[in-house]
């Protein structure tokens, strides 16, 4: 028919247009990547760093996405790795983890290995061979002079043409909690609970049930004999505990179970239920359940922002529970409920259906360190959540830490709040739904967390499209994105406050100023002046001369180093901020770069590849 003909031609044409656009986009991404990483060359064999990154198998909930063996093979181990049982050395510190060694490590049951990484490499220029590991083209350790930056850029840019441009709409389940309904022990050991809030009641069968009412409880399984921690799991809110604290548990036994289809809100007290702002047709509507025909009250979004539906349970104390949109109220007004009883069910299928920005746009968004369109509100401190008032369509969430530090956040009422009143949250936890911005991760959890986040998120996009890229390529780019630091307090260095400077430049300046002294009062010296930065030896020599001549001595203090915070730049900004103005000018914004360089009287030391190719 005409309609089918139209649909098929439309599809074909769309495919072609898409491919053309995609090639252009992917080409531009490759160009930016090459530009940001072009001066990463292997310049030394070993930078001598004592830092590395802890690597374990990548898991999505409990299913292994990428096994440990794939992530550590061809890398250098940071420490000696011992077999936990026979205690023999599997790999010595600073030597390459070969295929055979990686297999042995996997089989020995070690789950985390600290490896050297480009992210922690302390080479002043480029990176060192030990931190980079095996050159994937030759299969040998990288040699001096290998242009690993350009290899990394091409490895990431080339599969870019295979990624899709469009965003897919993925409905359905957030997290695997809908599939899993229990937490099973992964090891034999002894159970220890931490930070667990529970309530007990006796159910209809006369069994005693223990229900978890806190959201930050953790269960640890420990091997008491060898005194080591085997695994830590979070215990979800509303789950029923099956084991006691200090109990022995065997592998595969259930620690707690929960309702796989509904998230629940549970009463913490026994008492009478009062409804608050629960008005038919305004904040809720009656729906009949298809299977049972049972009528339920379903909370709907209201136009009137002042009416927030809630439940109040009046017992020994009064407890208020907010009702999120889409939740089903399973009790009647004025009903008497006991503690541990379910008040509200929130079907998990509505967990979240959202557009997953997949493919190229997502990769670009990550490499450019852009903020996502609907960022989550993130807690900056560990503390207890309480809800404040509603201001202009925003709900105030207050997090108070144990030290008494109070942080306030405003979350729009249209957003789903992920925490409950009285919950304990850790710093970096999202308080509302949405994506966490890389900037937040950097400021709250620090540089390592944001590097790990970027590497994993970028890998996730490629993995969805079935493309395998080695982590080290992405690490090279992320290292370049994190080269700069912002000066917080310049101390006595040459920098200014809020300057953006190269990390290594700041370290060098601080090393230079480390044992210097600042003259506060020059006394009667003719050689040294107030404010000069000199060594202690210079001052001592001058002071001994002054002492002999019976003149006023020089007074001095220690010189202060500069303090800084790390910054995350997108690849375009990082390319334009390189030391070399020839490289920056040949990338983008040529006039601006050249005029700035001329004003600053910059000179180009021709360190990178690109400047040398240009000058010939």
Coordinates of C-alpha atoms in Angstrom, one line a residue:
X1 CA 0.0 0.0 0.0
X2 CA 0.9 3.6 -0.3
X3 CA 1.5 3.9 3.5
X4 CA 3.9 1.0 3.6
X5 CA 5.7 2.3 0.6
X6 CA 6.1 5.7 2.3
X7 CA 7.3 4.1 5.5
X8 CA 10.0 2.1 3.8
X9 CA 11.3 4.9 1.6
X10 CA 11.3 7.2 4.6
X11 CA 13.3 4.7 6.6
X12 CA 15.8 4.2 3.9
X13 CA 16.3 7.9 3.4
X14 CA 16.6 8.5 7.1
X15 CA 19.2 5.8 7.4
X16 CA 21.3 7.5 4.7
X17 CA 21.0 11.0 6.2
X18 CA 21.8 9.6 9.6
X19 CA 24.9 7.9 8.4
X20 CA 26.2 11.1 6.7
X21 CA 25.6 13.1 9.8
X22 CA 27.1 10.4 12.0
X23 CA 30.3 10.3 10.0
X24 CA 30.8 14.0 10.4
X25 CA 30.1 13.9 14.1
X26 CA 32.4 11.0 14.7
X27 CA 35.1 12.6 12.6
X28 CA 34.9 15.8 14.7
X29 CA 35.1 13.7 17.9
X30 CA 38.2 12.0 16.6
X31 CA 39.8 15.3 15.7
X32 CA 39.2 16.7 19.2
X33 CA 40.5 13.6 20.8
X34 CA 43.7 13.6 18.7
X35 CA 44.2 17.2 19.6
X36 CA 43.8 16.8 23.3
X37 CA 46.0 13.7 23.5
X38 CA 48.6 14.4 20.8
X39 CA 51.4 15.3 23.2
X40 CA 51.0 12.1 25.3
X41 CA 54.2 10.2 24.3
X42 CA 56.0 7.6 26.4
X43 CA 59.0 9.6 27.6
X44 CA 60.4 7.4 30.4
X45 CA 60.4 3.8 31.5
X46 CA 59.3 4.3 35.1
X47 CA 58.1 7.5 36.8
X48 CA 58.5 5.9 40.2
X49 CA 55.0 6.7 41.5
X50 CA 53.6 4.9 44.5
X51 CA 50.0 5.4 43.5
X52 CA 47.8 3.2 41.3
X53 CA 44.1 2.4 40.9
X54 CA 42.3 -0.5 42.6
X55 CA 40.6 -2.5 39.8
X56 CA 38.0 -5.2 40.3
X57 CA 35.5 -6.9 38.0
X58 CA 32.9 -4.5 36.6
X59 CA 29.5 -5.5 37.9
X60 CA 26.0 -4.3 36.9
X61 CA 24.1 -5.2 40.1
X62 CA 25.4 -8.7 40.5
X63 CA 26.0 -9.8 37.0
X64 CA 29.6 -9.5 35.9
X65 CA 29.9 -7.2 32.8
X66 CA 33.7 -7.3 32.5
X67 CA 35.7 -9.9 34.4
X68 CA 38.8 -8.9 36.4
X69 CA 41.1 -10.8 34.0
X70 CA 40.2 -8.6 31.1
X71 CA 40.8 -5.4 33.1
X72 CA 44.3 -6.2 34.4
X73 CA 46.0 -8.2 31.6
X74 CA 48.8 -6.2 30.0
X75 CA 49.1 -3.8 33.0
X76 CA 51.7 -3.4 35.7
X77 CA 51.0 -4.5 39.2
X78 CA 51.5 -1.8 41.9
X79 CA 52.3 -4.2 44.8
X80 CA 53.3 -7.8 45.1
X81 CA 50.3 -9.9 44.7
X82 CA 50.1 -13.1 46.9
X83 CA 48.0 -16.1 46.5
X84 CA 45.6 -15.9 49.5
X85 CA 46.0 -19.6 50.3
X86 CA 49.5 -20.7 49.5
X87 CA 50.9 -17.2 50.0
X88 CA 53.3 -17.5 47.1
X89 CA 53.9 -14.4 45.0
X90 CA 51.8 -14.4 41.8
X91 CA 53.3 -11.2 40.4
X92 CA 55.9 -8.9 41.8
X93 CA 55.5 -5.2 42.2
X94 CA 56.3 -3.3 39.0
X95 CA 56.1 -6.3 36.7
X96 CA 53.7 -6.9 33.9
X97 CA 50.6 -9.0 34.5
X98 CA 50.7 -11.5 31.6
X99 CA 47.8 -13.7 30.4
X100 CA 49.0 -16.6 32.6
X101 CA 49.4 -14.5 35.7
X102 CA 46.0 -12.9 35.2
X103 CA 44.4 -16.4 34.9
X104 CA 46.1 -17.4 38.2
X105 CA 44.9 -14.2 39.9
X106 CA 41.4 -14.9 38.7
X107 CA 41.5 -18.5 39.9
X108 CA 43.0 -17.6 43.3
X109 CA 39.8 -15.7 44.2
X110 CA 41.4 -12.3 44.5
X111 CA 38.7 -9.8 43.6
X112 CA 40.7 -6.5 43.6
X113 CA 44.2 -5.8 42.2
X114 CA 46.0 -2.4 42.4
X115 CA 47.5 -1.7 39.1
X116 CA 49.6 1.2 37.7
X117 CA 47.6 3.5 35.5
X118 CA 48.1 6.5 33.3
X119 CA 45.7 8.3 35.6
X120 CA 48.2 8.2 38.5
X121 CA 51.4 8.5 36.4
X122 CA 53.7 11.2 37.6
X123 CA 55.8 11.6 34.5
X124 CA 56.4 15.4 34.0
X125 CA 55.9 15.1 30.2
X126 CA 53.8 12.4 28.6
X127 CA 53.5 9.1 30.5
X128 CA 55.8 6.4 31.5
X129 CA 56.0 2.9 30.1
X130 CA 55.2 1.1 33.4
X131 CA 52.0 3.1 34.0
X132 CA 50.8 2.6 30.4
X133 CA 51.5 -1.2 30.3
X134 CA 51.5 -3.3 27.2
X135 CA 51.3 -1.6 23.7
X136 CA 48.3 -3.4 22.2
X137 CA 49.7 -3.1 18.7
X138 CA 52.9 -5.1 19.4
X139 CA 52.0 -7.1 22.5
X140 CA 55.2 -5.9 24.3
X141 CA 55.5 -3.2 27.0
X142 CA 55.3 0.2 25.4
X143 CA 58.7 1.6 24.3
X144 CA 60.0 5.2 24.7
X145 CA 58.6 7.4 21.9
X146 CA 55.4 5.5 21.3
X147 CA 52.7 8.0 20.5
X148 CA 50.2 6.4 22.9
X149 CA 48.0 9.6 22.9
X150 CA 47.2 9.4 19.2
X151 CA 46.7 5.6 19.4
X152 CA 44.2 6.2 22.2
X153 CA 42.4 9.0 20.2
X154 CA 42.1 6.8 17.2
X155 CA 41.0 3.7 19.2
X156 CA 38.1 5.7 20.6
X157 CA 37.2 7.7 17.6
X158 CA 37.2 4.9 15.0
X159 CA 34.3 2.9 16.5
X160 CA 32.5 6.2 16.9
X161 CA 31.1 5.7 13.4
X162 CA 29.4 2.5 14.6
X163 CA 27.6 4.2 17.4
X164 CA 24.1 5.4 16.9
X165 CA 23.1 9.0 16.8
X166 CA 19.6 8.7 18.0
X167 CA 18.5 8.4 21.6
X168 CA 16.6 5.3 22.4
X169 CA 13.6 5.3 24.7
X170 CA 14.2 2.5 27.1
X171 CA 11.2 2.0 29.3
X172 CA 10.9 -0.3 32.3
X173 CA 13.1 -1.3 35.1
X174 CA 15.6 0.8 36.9
X175 CA 18.0 -1.5 38.7
X176 CA 17.6 -5.3 38.9
X177 CA 15.6 -5.2 42.1
X178 CA 12.6 -6.2 40.1
X179 CA 14.2 -9.4 39.1
X180 CA 15.9 -10.2 42.4
X181 CA 13.8 -10.6 45.5
X182 CA 16.6 -11.5 47.9
X183 CA 20.1 -10.9 48.9
X184 CA 22.1 -14.1 49.1
X185 CA 25.5 -14.6 50.8
X186 CA 28.3 -14.8 48.3
X187 CA 30.7 -16.4 50.8
X188 CA 30.7 -18.6 54.0
X189 CA 31.3 -16.4 57.0
X190 CA 29.8 -14.5 59.9
X191 CA 27.2 -11.8 59.4
X192 CA 27.7 -8.3 60.9
X193 CA 25.2 -5.5 60.5
X194 CA 26.1 -1.8 60.5
X195 CA 23.8 1.2 60.8
X196 CA 20.7 -0.9 60.6
X197 CA 17.3 0.5 61.7
X198 CA 14.7 -2.3 62.1
X199 CA 11.3 -2.8 63.6
X200 CA 9.8 -6.1 64.8
X201 CA 6.2 -7.5 64.6
X202 CA 4.4 -10.8 64.7
X203 CA 2.7 -11.7 61.5
X204 CA -0.6 -13.6 60.9
X205 CA 1.1 -17.0 61.1
X206 CA 2.5 -16.0 64.5
X207 CA 6.1 -15.8 63.1
X208 CA 8.3 -12.9 64.3
X209 CA 9.3 -10.7 61.4
X210 CA 12.1 -8.1 61.4
X211 CA 11.7 -5.4 58.9
X212 CA 14.4 -2.9 57.8
X213 CA 13.2 0.7 58.1
X214 CA 16.5 2.5 57.4
X215 CA 18.1 3.0 54.0
X216 CA 21.8 3.0 54.8
X217 CA 22.1 -0.3 56.6
X218 CA 25.0 -2.5 55.5
X219 CA 25.7 -6.2 56.0
X220 CA 29.3 -7.4 56.1
X221 CA 30.3 -11.0 55.8
X222 CA 33.5 -11.5 57.7
X223 CA 35.9 -14.4 58.0
X224 CA 36.5 -14.4 61.7
X225 CA 39.3 -16.9 61.7
X226 CA 41.5 -14.8 59.4
X227 CA 40.0 -11.5 60.5
X228 CA 39.2 -10.3 57.0
X229 CA 36.2 -8.7 55.4
X230 CA 34.8 -10.7 52.5
X231 CA 32.0 -8.5 51.1
X232 CA 29.8 -5.6 52.0
X233 CA 26.2 -5.2 50.8
X234 CA 23.6 -2.6 51.2
X235 CA 20.3 -3.8 52.7
X236 CA 17.3 -2.3 50.9
X237 CA 14.5 -0.5 52.8
X238 CA 11.5 -2.6 53.5
X239 CA 13.2 -6.0 53.4
X240 CA 12.7 -8.8 55.9
X241 CA 15.8 -10.0 57.7
X242 CA 16.4 -13.8 57.7
X243 CA 19.6 -13.8 59.8
X244 CA 20.8 -12.3 63.1
X245 CA 23.8 -10.3 63.9
X246 CA 26.9 -12.4 64.5
X247 CA 25.3 -15.5 63.0
X248 CA 27.3 -18.0 60.9
X249 CA 26.1 -18.1 57.3
X250 CA 26.9 -20.4 54.4
X251 CA 27.2 -19.4 50.7
X252 CA 23.9 -19.0 48.9
X253 CA 21.8 -18.6 52.1
X254 CA 19.4 -15.6 52.1
X255 CA 20.3 -12.7 54.2
X256 CA 17.1 -10.7 53.5
X257 CA 14.1 -10.9 51.2
X258 CA 11.9 -8.2 49.7
X259 CA 8.9 -7.6 47.4
X260 CA 10.4 -7.8 43.9
X261 CA 7.5 -5.9 42.2
X262 CA 6.9 -3.0 44.6
X263 CA 8.9 -0.5 46.5
X264 CA 7.1 0.0 49.8
X265 CA 6.7 2.6 52.6
X266 CA 6.5 0.9 56.0
X267 CA 4.9 2.2 59.2
X268 CA 7.5 2.6 62.0
X269 CA 4.9 3.0 64.7
X270 CA 1.7 1.4 65.8
X271 CA -1.3 3.7 65.6
X272 CA -4.2 5.2 63.7
X273 CA -3.7 6.4 60.1
X274 CA -4.8 9.9 59.2
X275 CA -4.8 11.1 55.6
X276 CA -3.3 14.5 54.8
X277 CA -4.3 16.3 51.5
X278 CA -5.5 13.0 50.1
X279 CA -8.4 14.3 48.0
X280 CA -10.2 12.3 45.4
X281 CA -9.7 13.7 41.9
X282 CA -7.1 16.2 43.1
X283 CA -4.3 14.2 44.6
X284 CA -5.5 10.7 44.0
X285 CA -7.9 8.7 41.8
X286 CA -9.4 5.2 42.4
X287 CA -8.2 2.5 40.1
X288 CA -9.4 -1.1 39.9
X289 CA -6.6 -3.7 39.8
X290 CA -6.9 -5.7 36.6
X291 CA -6.1 -9.1 38.2
X292 CA -8.1 -8.9 41.4
X293 CA -10.7 -6.2 40.7
X294 CA -9.6 -4.7 44.1
X295 CA -10.0 -0.9 44.1
X296 CA -6.9 1.1 45.1
X297 CA -6.1 4.8 45.6
X298 CA -3.4 5.9 43.2
X299 CA -1.6 9.2 43.9
X300 CA -1.6 11.5 40.9
X301 CA 0.2 14.7 40.2
X302 CA -1.7 17.8 41.2
X303 CA -1.8 21.2 39.6
X304 CA -2.1 22.8 43.1
X305 CA 1.5 22.7 44.4
X306 CA 0.4 23.5 48.0
X307 CA -1.4 20.2 48.4
X308 CA 1.2 17.5 49.1
X309 CA -0.4 14.1 49.8
X310 CA 0.9 12.4 53.0
X311 CA 0.0 9.9 55.6
X312 CA 0.2 10.5 59.3
X313 CA 0.4 7.6 61.7
X314 CA -0.5 8.7 65.2
X315 CA 0.8 6.3 67.9
X316 CA 3.2 6.9 70.8
X317 CA 4.8 9.5 68.5
X318 CA 3.5 11.0 65.2
X319 CA 5.1 9.9 62.0
X320 CA 4.5 11.6 58.6
X321 CA 5.1 9.9 55.3
X322 CA 5.1 11.7 52.0
X323 CA 3.4 10.0 49.1
X324 CA 5.2 10.1 45.7
X325 CA 3.2 10.3 42.5
X326 CA 2.2 6.9 41.2
X327 CA 2.1 5.2 44.6
X328 CA -0.8 2.9 45.6
X329 CA -2.2 3.5 49.1
X330 CA -3.1 0.0 50.5
X331 CA -4.8 1.1 53.8
X332 CA -8.0 3.0 54.6
X333 CA -8.3 6.2 56.6
X334 CA -8.7 5.8 60.4
X335 CA -7.4 2.2 60.1
X336 CA -5.2 1.0 62.9
X337 CA -1.8 -0.2 61.7
X338 CA 1.0 -2.0 63.5
X339 CA 4.7 -1.2 63.1
X340 CA 6.3 -3.0 60.1
X341 CA 3.0 -2.9 58.1
X342 CA 3.1 -1.8 54.5
X343 CA 1.2 1.5 54.1
X344 CA 2.0 2.3 50.4
X345 CA 3.3 0.3 47.5
X346 CA 5.1 2.0 44.6
X347 CA 5.1 -0.3 41.6
X348 CA 8.8 -0.8 40.5
X349 CA 8.0 -0.9 36.8
X350 CA 7.4 2.8 37.0
X351 CA 10.9 2.8 38.5
X352 CA 11.9 5.1 35.7
X353 CA 11.4 5.0 32.0
X354 CA 13.5 7.7 30.4
X355 CA 15.5 8.3 27.3
X356 CA 18.9 6.8 27.6
X357 CA 21.1 9.2 25.7
X358 CA 23.1 6.5 23.9
X359 CA 25.7 6.5 21.3
X360 CA 27.7 9.4 20.1
X361 CA 25.9 12.3 21.8
X362 CA 26.5 10.6 25.2
X363 CA 30.2 10.0 24.5
X364 CA 30.6 13.6 23.4
X365 CA 28.7 14.8 26.5
X366 CA 31.1 12.8 28.7
X367 CA 34.3 13.8 27.0
X368 CA 33.2 17.5 27.0
X369 CA 32.3 17.1 30.7
X370 CA 29.0 18.8 30.1
X371 CA 26.3 18.7 32.7
X372 CA 23.3 16.5 31.8
X373 CA 20.0 18.1 31.1
X374 CA 18.3 16.9 34.3
X375 CA 21.1 16.7 37.0
X376 CA 20.4 15.0 40.2
X377 CA 20.6 16.9 43.5
X378 CA 23.5 15.3 45.4
X379 CA 24.3 15.3 49.2
X380 CA 27.6 16.9 49.9
X381 CA 28.0 15.5 53.4
X382 CA 27.3 12.2 55.3
X383 CA 24.2 12.9 57.4
X384 CA 20.6 12.5 58.2
X385 CA 17.9 13.7 55.9
X386 CA 15.0 15.8 57.0
X387 CA 12.4 17.6 54.8
X388 CA 11.9 21.3 55.1
X389 CA 9.1 23.5 53.7
X390 CA 8.0 24.0 50.2
X391 CA 9.3 27.2 48.5
X392 CA 8.0 28.2 45.1
X393 CA 7.4 24.7 43.8
X394 CA 10.6 23.4 45.3
X395 CA 10.9 21.1 48.4
X396 CA 13.7 21.8 50.7
X397 CA 15.8 18.8 51.8
X398 CA 18.1 19.3 54.7
X399 CA 21.1 17.0 55.4
X400 CA 22.6 17.3 58.8
X401 CA 25.9 15.6 59.6
X402 CA 27.0 14.1 62.9
X403 CA 29.3 17.1 63.4
X404 CA 26.3 19.4 63.2
X405 CA 27.1 20.7 59.7
X406 CA 23.8 21.5 57.9
X407 CA 23.4 21.6 54.1
X408 CA 20.1 22.6 52.4
X409 CA 19.0 21.6 48.9
X410 CA 16.0 22.6 46.8
X411 CA 14.4 19.8 44.7
X412 CA 11.6 20.6 42.3
X413 CA 8.3 18.9 43.3
X414 CA 8.1 17.3 39.9
X415 CA 11.2 15.2 40.6
X416 CA 11.0 11.9 42.5
X417 CA 12.8 12.2 45.8
X418 CA 15.0 9.1 46.3
X419 CA 15.4 9.4 50.1
X420 CA 12.9 9.3 53.0
X421 CA 12.7 11.5 56.1
X422 CA 15.2 10.3 58.7
X423 CA 17.4 8.4 56.3
X424 CA 21.1 8.4 56.7
X425 CA 22.9 9.3 53.4
X426 CA 26.5 9.1 52.4
X427 CA 28.2 12.0 50.6
X428 CA 27.7 11.7 46.9
X429 CA 24.3 10.0 47.2
X430 CA 21.6 11.3 44.8
X431 CA 18.7 12.9 46.7
X432 CA 16.5 13.1 43.6
X433 CA 16.3 11.1 40.3
X434 CA 18.5 12.2 37.4
X435 CA 22.1 11.8 36.3
X436 CA 24.8 12.9 38.7
X437 CA 27.1 15.6 37.1
X438 CA 30.8 14.9 36.8
X439 CA 31.5 18.2 38.5
X440 CA 29.6 17.1 41.6
X441 CA 31.4 13.8 41.7
X442 CA 34.8 15.7 41.5
X443 CA 33.9 18.1 44.3
X444 CA 32.4 15.6 46.6
X445 CA 34.2 12.3 46.1
X446 CA 37.4 13.6 44.6
X447 CA 39.4 13.1 41.4
X448 CA 39.8 9.3 41.5
X449 CA 36.0 8.8 41.7
X450 CA 35.3 11.1 38.8
X451 CA 38.1 9.4 36.7
X452 CA 36.6 6.0 37.4
X453 CA 33.1 7.4 36.6
X454 CA 34.1 8.8 33.3
X455 CA 36.0 5.6 32.2
X456 CA 33.1 3.4 33.2
X457 CA 30.4 5.5 31.7
X458 CA 32.2 5.9 28.3
X459 CA 32.8 2.1 28.3
X460 CA 29.1 1.5 29.0
X461 CA 28.1 3.3 25.8
X462 CA 30.5 1.4 23.6
X463 CA 29.6 -1.9 25.4
X464 CA 25.9 -1.4 24.5
X465 CA 27.0 -1.2 20.9
X466 CA 29.2 -4.3 21.2
X467 CA 32.5 -2.4 20.8
X468 CA 35.5 -3.4 22.9
X469 CA 37.9 -0.7 23.8
X470 CA 40.7 -1.2 26.3
X471 CA 40.4 1.0 29.4
X472 CA 43.9 2.5 29.0
X473 CA 42.9 4.4 25.9
X474 CA 40.0 6.2 27.7
X475 CA 42.3 6.7 30.7
X476 CA 44.8 8.6 28.5
X477 CA 42.1 11.0 27.4
X478 CA 40.7 11.4 31.0
X479 CA 44.2 12.2 32.2
X480 CA 44.4 15.0 29.7
X481 CA 41.0 16.3 30.9
X482 CA 42.3 16.5 34.5
X483 CA 45.7 18.2 33.9
X484 CA 44.7 21.6 35.3
X485 CA 44.2 22.7 38.9
X486 CA 42.6 25.8 40.3
X487 CA 44.7 27.7 42.8
X488 CA 42.8 28.2 46.0
X489 CA 45.5 30.0 48.1
X490 CA 48.6 31.1 46.2
X491 CA 50.7 31.4 49.4
X492 CA 54.0 32.9 48.4
X493 CA 54.2 31.4 44.9
X494 CA 54.0 33.3 41.6
X495 CA 50.4 32.3 41.0
X496 CA 47.2 34.3 41.6
X497 CA 44.1 33.2 43.4
X498 CA 41.6 31.3 41.1
X499 CA 44.4 30.9 38.5
X500 CA 44.0 27.8 36.3
X501 CA 47.5 26.2 36.1
X502 CA 49.0 23.0 35.0
X503 CA 49.2 20.5 37.9
X504 CA 52.9 19.8 37.4
X505 CA 53.7 23.5 37.2
X506 CA 52.1 24.0 40.6
X507 CA 54.0 21.0 42.0
X508 CA 57.3 22.3 40.7
X509 CA 56.7 25.7 42.1
X510 CA 55.7 24.2 45.5
X511 CA 58.8 22.0 45.5
X512 CA 61.0 25.1 44.8
X513 CA 59.4 27.1 47.6
X514 CA 59.3 24.2 50.1
X515 CA 62.4 25.2 52.2
X516 CA 62.6 28.9 51.4
X517 CA 62.1 31.8 53.8
X518 CA 60.4 35.1 53.3
X519 CA 62.1 38.2 54.7
X520 CA 59.5 40.1 56.9
X521 CA 61.9 42.8 58.2
X522 CA 65.2 43.5 56.5
X523 CA 66.7 45.1 59.6
X524 CA 69.8 47.1 58.6
X525 CA 70.7 44.7 55.7
X526 CA 71.6 46.3 52.4
X527 CA 71.6 43.1 50.4
X528 CA 68.1 41.6 51.3
X529 CA 64.8 43.4 51.2
X530 CA 61.4 42.8 52.8
X531 CA 59.3 40.3 50.8
X532 CA 62.2 38.6 49.2
X533 CA 62.1 34.8 49.0
X534 CA 65.6 33.4 49.9
X535 CA 67.1 30.3 51.4
X536 CA 67.8 30.0 55.1
X537 CA 71.6 29.9 54.3
X538 CA 71.5 33.3 52.6
X539 CA 69.7 34.8 55.7
X540 CA 72.1 33.2 58.1
X541 CA 75.2 34.5 56.2
X542 CA 73.7 38.0 56.1
X543 CA 72.7 37.9 59.8
X544 CA 76.1 36.8 60.9
X545 CA 77.6 39.8 59.1
X546 CA 75.1 42.1 60.6
X547 CA 75.7 40.6 64.1
X548 CA 79.4 41.3 63.8
X549 CA 78.7 44.9 62.8
X550 CA 76.2 45.1 65.7
X551 CA 73.4 46.0 63.4
X552 CA 69.7 45.1 63.5
X553 CA 69.1 41.5 62.2
X554 CA 66.8 40.3 59.5
X555 CA 63.5 38.8 60.6
X556 CA 61.9 36.1 58.5
X557 CA 59.2 33.4 58.3
X558 CA 58.6 30.2 56.3
X559 CA 57.4 30.6 52.8
X560 CA 53.9 29.2 52.2
X561 CA 53.2 26.8 49.3
X562 CA 50.1 27.2 47.1
X563 CA 47.0 25.0 47.7
X564 CA 44.8 23.9 44.8
X565 CA 41.7 21.9 43.8
X566 CA 41.6 19.7 40.8
X567 CA 39.5 20.7 37.8
X568 CA 37.8 18.7 35.1
X569 CA 37.9 20.3 31.6
X570 CA 36.1 19.1 28.5
X571 CA 38.4 18.0 25.7
X572 CA 37.9 21.1 23.6
X573 CA 38.8 23.4 26.6
X574 CA 41.7 21.1 27.5
X575 CA 43.1 21.3 23.9
X576 CA 42.9 25.1 23.9
X577 CA 44.6 25.2 27.2
X578 CA 47.7 23.4 26.3
X579 CA 51.1 24.9 26.9
X580 CA 51.8 25.0 23.2
X581 CA 50.2 27.9 21.3
X582 CA 51.0 26.5 17.9
X583 CA 49.0 23.3 18.7
X584 CA 46.1 25.3 20.2
X585 CA 45.9 27.7 17.2
X586 CA 45.8 24.9 14.7
X587 CA 42.8 23.4 16.5
X588 CA 40.1 26.1 17.0
X589 CA 39.6 29.8 17.6
X590 CA 42.9 30.6 15.9
X591 CA 42.7 34.4 16.2
X592 CA 41.9 34.3 19.9
X593 CA 44.6 31.9 20.7
X594 CA 47.2 33.8 18.7
X595 CA 46.3 37.2 20.0
X596 CA 46.3 35.9 23.6
X597 CA 49.7 34.2 23.1
X598 CA 51.1 37.4 21.6
X599 CA 49.8 39.5 24.5
X600 CA 51.4 37.1 27.0
X601 CA 54.6 36.9 25.0
X602 CA 54.5 33.1 25.0
X603 CA 57.2 31.0 23.5
X604 CA 56.5 27.4 22.3
X605 CA 59.0 24.8 23.4
X606 CA 57.9 22.4 20.7
X607 CA 57.4 19.5 23.1
X608 CA 54.4 17.8 21.5
X609 CA 53.9 16.0 18.2
X610 CA 51.7 18.5 16.6
X611 CA 53.9 21.6 16.9
X612 CA 56.8 19.6 15.4
X613 CA 54.7 18.4 12.5
X614 CA 53.6 22.0 11.8
X615 CA 57.0 23.5 12.0
X616 CA 58.4 20.7 9.9

